[in-house]
Amino acid sequence: MPTALITGITGQDGSYLTELLLGKGYEVHGIVRRSSSTVRSRLDRLFYDKEVYERRLFLHYADLDDVTTIRRILMRCEPDELYHLAGQSHVGASFEIPETTCQFTAMGTLKLLEITRDLTTPPKFLHISSSEIFGRPAESPQTESTPMRPVTPYGVAKTFATQMVTLYRDSFELFACNAICYNHESPRRGESFVTRKISRAAAAISLGLETELRLGALDGRRDWGYAPEYVEAMWRMLQQDKADDYILATGESHSVEEFLDAAFSSVGLDWRKFVQRDDRYVRPSEVARLVGDASKASDLLGWQATTRLPELARRMVSSDIQRLRAEQASLQ
């Protein structure tokens, strides 16, 4: 039975990756931050499965800067594969907490690489990078060789982490890969992210629970994909004979307005009647022209993003409607 260790296992990508690996017969270990809350909603189904939890799925508590504990976990688990998904991942929040973002997203990755380097049998290592490393690129779409020009604290931190992974691969012969992920969403996306804010608002307004949605700039464009497909590519990267970096993207660019239209149209509403601009949500610096060329992933991994924006938005709204109805029923 192959063994995998996942940092950030309770996040969107971590939960989907856990399900994927368990389905492939892995023993899965996850590192989570210890807090006063024990709610792990994205993994609830697995926690309450007595055939899985504490038999094939195990949780370990540690912060990314807790080097001693993480080293102990790695030595105890001896994973074949290490998926590093943890870190402060909200771009907007990175302007408010730049030091925290760099500490966990940048330095957390370096510390994990150092621990891995010292192990007798280092696991295959995957770091989830971001399109934010390209910032305002000179070319579009971007490829793996596009120069990195980050314009946000999160992008700067991810650039450091991405380049460190490449450095350790080249200098210390680690099997270390960067999954350069463009925006990928799902019903499990956190509610502070714009796509989930939109899907939840469309659901709530359609049910008569809310009357408006306040957003920042609506002209920003992103390459939006479906998260479960992206974790499949991450797994495929570690099954290759040679470690390398891959862009994971749909190759299509859409505006926030287009996502709004797709989400609200799925419940028969016109978003223009409900959305108000709020300058509090406008970022000090914004990326531009971010759209990825995933040809390399297609050619070498046999991977392509298949879920497009209208279907993605519909799935997210439908899930939020079910969730809100369940919440209302529990209050009655």
Coordinates of C-alpha atoms in Angstrom, one line a residue:
M1 CA 0.0 0.0 0.0
P2 CA 1.6 3.3 -1.0
T3 CA 1.7 6.0 1.6
A4 CA 1.1 9.7 1.1
L5 CA 1.5 12.7 3.5
I6 CA -0.6 15.9 2.8
T7 CA -0.1 19.3 4.3
G8 CA -3.3 21.3 4.2
I9 CA -5.4 18.2 4.1
T10 CA -8.5 19.9 5.4
G11 CA -8.6 22.5 2.6
Q12 CA -10.4 22.3 -0.7
D13 CA -7.6 20.6 -2.6
G14 CA -6.5 18.5 0.4
S15 CA -9.9 17.0 0.8
Y16 CA -10.3 16.1 -2.9
L17 CA -6.8 14.7 -3.0
T18 CA -7.4 12.6 0.1
E19 CA -10.5 11.1 -1.6
L20 CA -8.5 10.4 -4.8
L21 CA -5.6 8.7 -3.0
L22 CA -7.8 6.6 -0.8
G23 CA -9.7 5.5 -4.0
K24 CA -6.3 4.4 -5.4
G25 CA -5.5 2.3 -2.4
Y26 CA -3.2 4.7 -0.5
E27 CA -2.7 5.1 3.2
V28 CA -3.1 8.8 3.7
H29 CA -1.6 10.9 6.5
G30 CA -2.5 14.6 6.9
I31 CA -0.9 17.5 8.8
V32 CA -3.4 20.0 10.3
R33 CA -2.9 23.0 12.5
R34 CA -4.1 22.5 16.0
S35 CA -6.8 24.9 17.1
S36 CA -9.7 25.1 19.5
S37 CA -12.0 24.0 16.7
T38 CA -12.2 20.4 15.7
V39 CA -14.6 21.0 12.8
R40 CA -13.2 19.4 9.6
S41 CA -16.3 19.7 7.4
R42 CA -14.6 18.9 4.1
L43 CA -13.5 15.5 5.5
D44 CA -16.5 14.7 7.6
R45 CA -17.6 11.8 5.4
L46 CA -14.3 10.2 5.9
F47 CA -14.0 10.9 9.6
Y48 CA -17.2 9.0 10.3
D49 CA -16.3 6.1 8.1
K50 CA -15.0 3.5 10.5
E51 CA -13.4 1.5 7.7
V52 CA -11.3 4.6 6.8
Y53 CA -10.5 6.9 9.7
E54 CA -7.6 5.6 11.8
R55 CA -7.2 2.7 9.5
R56 CA -6.2 4.2 6.2
L57 CA -6.5 7.9 7.0
F58 CA -4.6 9.5 9.9
L59 CA -4.2 13.1 11.1
H60 CA -1.2 14.7 12.8
Y61 CA -1.1 18.1 14.4
A62 CA 1.6 20.6 13.6
D63 CA 2.1 24.2 12.3
L64 CA 4.3 24.7 9.2
D65 CA 7.0 26.4 11.3
D66 CA 7.1 23.5 13.8
V67 CA 10.1 21.8 12.3
T68 CA 10.7 19.3 15.0
T69 CA 7.2 17.9 15.0
I70 CA 7.0 17.8 11.2
R71 CA 10.3 16.0 11.0
R72 CA 9.0 13.5 13.6
I73 CA 5.8 12.9 11.6
L74 CA 7.8 12.3 8.4
M75 CA 10.1 9.9 10.0
R76 CA 7.2 8.0 11.6
C77 CA 5.1 7.9 8.4
E78 CA 7.9 7.3 5.9
P79 CA 5.6 8.5 3.0
D80 CA 6.3 7.6 -0.6
E81 CA 4.7 10.9 -1.7
L82 CA 4.5 14.3 0.0
Y83 CA 1.9 16.8 -1.2
H84 CA 2.6 20.3 0.2
L85 CA -0.7 22.1 -0.1
A86 CA -0.7 24.2 3.1
G87 CA -0.1 27.9 3.4
Q88 CA -1.9 31.3 3.6
S89 CA -3.7 31.1 0.2
H90 CA -6.0 34.1 0.1
V91 CA -4.4 36.7 -2.3
G92 CA -6.5 39.6 -0.9
A93 CA -5.7 38.8 2.7
S94 CA -1.9 38.7 1.8
F95 CA -1.9 42.5 1.6
E96 CA -3.2 42.7 5.2
I97 CA -0.9 40.0 6.6
P98 CA 2.2 39.9 4.4
E99 CA 4.5 38.7 7.1
T100 CA 2.3 35.7 8.0
T101 CA 1.8 35.0 4.3
C102 CA 5.6 34.9 3.7
Q103 CA 6.3 32.9 6.9
F104 CA 3.9 30.1 6.0
T105 CA 3.8 30.1 2.2
A106 CA 7.4 30.9 1.5
M107 CA 9.5 29.8 4.5
G108 CA 7.1 26.9 5.4
T109 CA 8.0 25.4 2.0
L110 CA 11.7 25.9 2.5
K111 CA 11.6 24.2 5.9
L112 CA 9.7 21.3 4.5
L113 CA 12.3 20.9 1.7
E114 CA 15.1 21.0 4.2
I115 CA 13.5 18.2 6.3
T116 CA 12.9 16.2 3.2
R117 CA 16.5 16.6 2.0
D118 CA 17.8 15.1 5.3
L119 CA 15.7 12.0 5.2
T120 CA 17.4 8.7 4.3
T121 CA 14.7 8.0 1.7
P122 CA 13.1 11.3 0.7
P123 CA 9.6 11.0 -0.6
K124 CA 8.5 12.4 -4.0
F125 CA 7.6 16.0 -3.3
L126 CA 4.9 18.1 -4.8
H127 CA 4.4 21.8 -4.1
I128 CA 1.2 23.6 -5.2
S129 CA 2.3 26.8 -6.8
S130 CA 0.1 29.5 -8.3
S131 CA -0.5 31.6 -11.4
E132 CA 0.1 34.6 -9.1
I133 CA 3.8 34.0 -9.7
F134 CA 3.4 35.6 -13.1
G135 CA 1.7 38.7 -11.9
R136 CA 1.4 40.9 -15.0
P137 CA 3.2 38.8 -17.6
A138 CA 4.6 40.0 -20.8
E139 CA 3.1 37.1 -22.7
S140 CA -0.3 35.4 -22.6
P141 CA -1.0 32.5 -22.3
Q142 CA 1.8 31.7 -19.9
T143 CA 4.0 28.6 -20.1
E144 CA 6.3 27.0 -17.6
S145 CA 9.1 29.2 -19.0
T146 CA 7.3 32.5 -18.7
P147 CA 9.3 34.9 -16.4
M148 CA 7.9 35.3 -12.9
R149 CA 6.8 38.9 -12.1
P150 CA 4.6 38.7 -9.0
V151 CA 2.6 41.8 -7.9
T152 CA 1.0 40.6 -4.7
P153 CA 2.5 39.5 -1.3
Y154 CA 1.0 36.1 -2.0
G155 CA 2.6 36.0 -5.4
V156 CA 6.0 37.0 -4.1
A157 CA 5.8 34.2 -1.4
K158 CA 4.8 31.6 -4.0
T159 CA 7.5 32.7 -6.3
F160 CA 10.1 32.1 -3.6
A161 CA 8.6 28.7 -2.8
T162 CA 8.4 27.7 -6.4
Q163 CA 12.0 28.7 -7.2
M164 CA 13.2 26.9 -4.0
V165 CA 11.5 23.7 -5.2
T166 CA 13.3 23.9 -8.5
L167 CA 16.6 24.7 -6.8
Y168 CA 16.3 21.7 -4.5
R169 CA 15.4 19.4 -7.4
D170 CA 18.5 20.6 -9.4
S171 CA 20.9 20.9 -6.5
F172 CA 20.1 18.0 -4.3
E173 CA 18.5 15.6 -6.8
L174 CA 15.1 15.5 -5.0
F175 CA 12.1 14.4 -6.9
A176 CA 10.4 17.7 -6.4
C177 CA 7.7 19.2 -8.6
N178 CA 5.7 22.5 -8.9
A179 CA 2.1 22.3 -9.8
I180 CA 1.6 25.8 -11.2
C181 CA -2.2 26.0 -10.6
Y182 CA -4.4 28.6 -12.1
N183 CA -7.6 29.4 -10.1
H184 CA -9.5 26.2 -9.4
E185 CA -12.9 26.2 -7.6
S186 CA -15.5 23.9 -6.3
P187 CA -18.4 23.8 -3.8
R188 CA -15.7 23.3 -1.1
R189 CA -14.0 26.7 -1.8
G190 CA -13.8 28.9 1.2
E191 CA -16.5 31.6 1.5
S192 CA -14.0 34.4 1.4
F193 CA -13.0 33.7 -2.2
V194 CA -14.9 35.6 -4.8
T195 CA -16.3 32.6 -6.7
R196 CA -17.8 31.2 -3.5
K197 CA -19.1 34.6 -2.4
I198 CA -20.9 34.7 -5.7
S199 CA -22.3 31.2 -5.7
R200 CA -23.5 31.5 -2.1
A201 CA -25.1 34.8 -2.7
A202 CA -26.9 33.6 -5.8
A203 CA -28.2 30.6 -3.8
A204 CA -29.3 32.8 -0.9
I205 CA -31.0 35.4 -3.0
S206 CA -32.8 32.7 -5.0
L207 CA -34.1 31.3 -1.7
G208 CA -35.2 34.7 -0.5
L209 CA -32.6 34.7 2.4
E210 CA -30.6 37.7 1.2
T211 CA -31.1 40.7 -1.1
E212 CA -27.7 41.9 -2.3
L213 CA -24.0 41.0 -2.9
R214 CA -21.2 43.5 -2.4
L215 CA -18.0 43.0 -4.5
G216 CA -14.9 44.9 -5.6
A217 CA -13.8 45.3 -9.2
L218 CA -15.8 43.2 -11.6
D219 CA -13.5 43.4 -14.6
G220 CA -10.7 41.2 -13.2
R221 CA -10.2 38.1 -15.3
R222 CA -9.1 34.6 -14.3
D223 CA -8.5 31.2 -15.7
W224 CA -11.0 29.2 -13.6
G225 CA -11.1 25.4 -13.5
Y226 CA -12.6 22.6 -11.4
A227 CA -10.6 21.6 -8.3
P228 CA -11.1 17.7 -8.4
E229 CA -9.6 17.7 -11.9
Y230 CA -6.5 19.6 -10.7
V231 CA -5.7 17.2 -7.9
E232 CA -5.8 14.3 -10.4
A233 CA -3.0 16.2 -12.3
M234 CA -1.0 16.6 -9.1
W235 CA -1.1 12.9 -8.5
R236 CA -0.1 12.2 -12.1
M237 CA 3.0 14.5 -11.7
L238 CA 4.4 12.2 -9.0
Q239 CA 3.9 9.1 -11.1
Q240 CA 6.3 10.2 -13.8
D241 CA 9.9 8.9 -14.1
K242 CA 11.3 12.5 -14.0
A243 CA 10.3 15.4 -11.7
D244 CA 9.3 18.5 -13.5
D245 CA 7.0 21.6 -13.2
Y246 CA 3.6 21.8 -15.0
I247 CA 1.0 24.5 -15.6
L248 CA -2.5 23.3 -14.7
A249 CA -5.1 25.5 -16.4
T250 CA -8.1 25.6 -18.7
G251 CA -6.6 28.0 -21.2
E252 CA -9.7 30.2 -21.0
S253 CA -10.0 33.6 -19.5
H254 CA -13.2 34.9 -17.9
S255 CA -14.2 38.0 -16.0
V256 CA -15.9 38.3 -12.6
E257 CA -18.9 39.6 -14.5
E258 CA -19.0 36.4 -16.6
F259 CA -18.9 34.2 -13.4
L260 CA -21.7 36.4 -11.9
D261 CA -23.7 35.9 -15.1
A262 CA -23.2 32.1 -15.1
A263 CA -24.0 31.8 -11.3
F264 CA -27.1 34.0 -11.2
S265 CA -28.4 32.7 -14.6
S266 CA -28.4 29.1 -13.2
V267 CA -31.2 30.2 -10.8
G268 CA -33.0 32.4 -13.3
L269 CA -31.8 35.8 -11.9
D270 CA -30.1 38.9 -13.3
W271 CA -27.0 39.6 -11.2
R272 CA -27.2 43.4 -12.1
K273 CA -30.2 43.7 -9.9
F274 CA -28.4 42.5 -6.8
V275 CA -24.7 43.3 -7.0
Q276 CA -23.3 46.5 -5.4
R277 CA -19.7 47.7 -5.8
D278 CA -17.8 48.1 -2.6
D279 CA -14.3 49.7 -2.7
R280 CA -13.3 47.9 0.5
Y281 CA -12.8 44.8 -1.6
V282 CA -10.6 46.4 -4.2
R283 CA -6.9 45.2 -4.0
P284 CA -4.0 47.6 -3.9
S285 CA -2.4 45.8 -6.8
E286 CA -4.0 43.4 -9.3
V287 CA -2.7 40.7 -11.7
A288 CA -3.5 40.9 -15.4
R289 CA -3.7 38.6 -18.4
L290 CA -3.4 35.4 -16.4
V291 CA -4.3 32.5 -18.6
G292 CA -2.4 29.2 -18.7
D293 CA -1.1 27.0 -21.5
A294 CA -1.4 23.5 -20.1
S295 CA 0.0 21.8 -23.3
K296 CA 2.9 20.3 -21.4
A297 CA 0.5 18.6 -18.9
S298 CA -1.6 17.4 -21.8
D299 CA 1.4 16.0 -23.7
L300 CA 3.3 14.4 -20.8
L301 CA 0.6 13.7 -18.2
G302 CA -2.3 13.0 -20.5
W303 CA -4.3 15.6 -18.5
Q304 CA -6.7 18.3 -19.6
A305 CA -9.2 20.5 -17.7
T306 CA -12.7 19.6 -19.0
T307 CA -15.1 21.5 -16.7
R308 CA -15.8 25.0 -18.1
L309 CA -17.0 28.1 -16.3
P310 CA -20.8 27.8 -16.8
E311 CA -20.9 24.2 -15.5
L312 CA -18.5 25.1 -12.6
A313 CA -20.7 28.0 -11.5
R314 CA -23.9 25.9 -11.8
R315 CA -22.4 23.1 -9.6
M316 CA -21.3 25.6 -6.9
V317 CA -24.7 27.3 -6.8
S318 CA -26.6 24.0 -6.7
S319 CA -24.4 22.9 -3.8
D320 CA -24.9 26.1 -1.9
I321 CA -28.7 25.9 -2.4
Q322 CA -28.7 22.4 -0.8
R323 CA -26.5 23.6 2.0
L324 CA -28.6 26.6 2.8
R325 CA -31.8 24.5 2.7
A326 CA -30.3 22.0 5.1
E327 CA -29.3 24.9 7.5
Q328 CA -32.8 26.3 7.3
A329 CA -34.4 22.9 8.0
S330 CA -32.2 22.4 11.0
L331 CA -33.4 25.7 12.5
Q332 CA -37.1 24.7 12.3

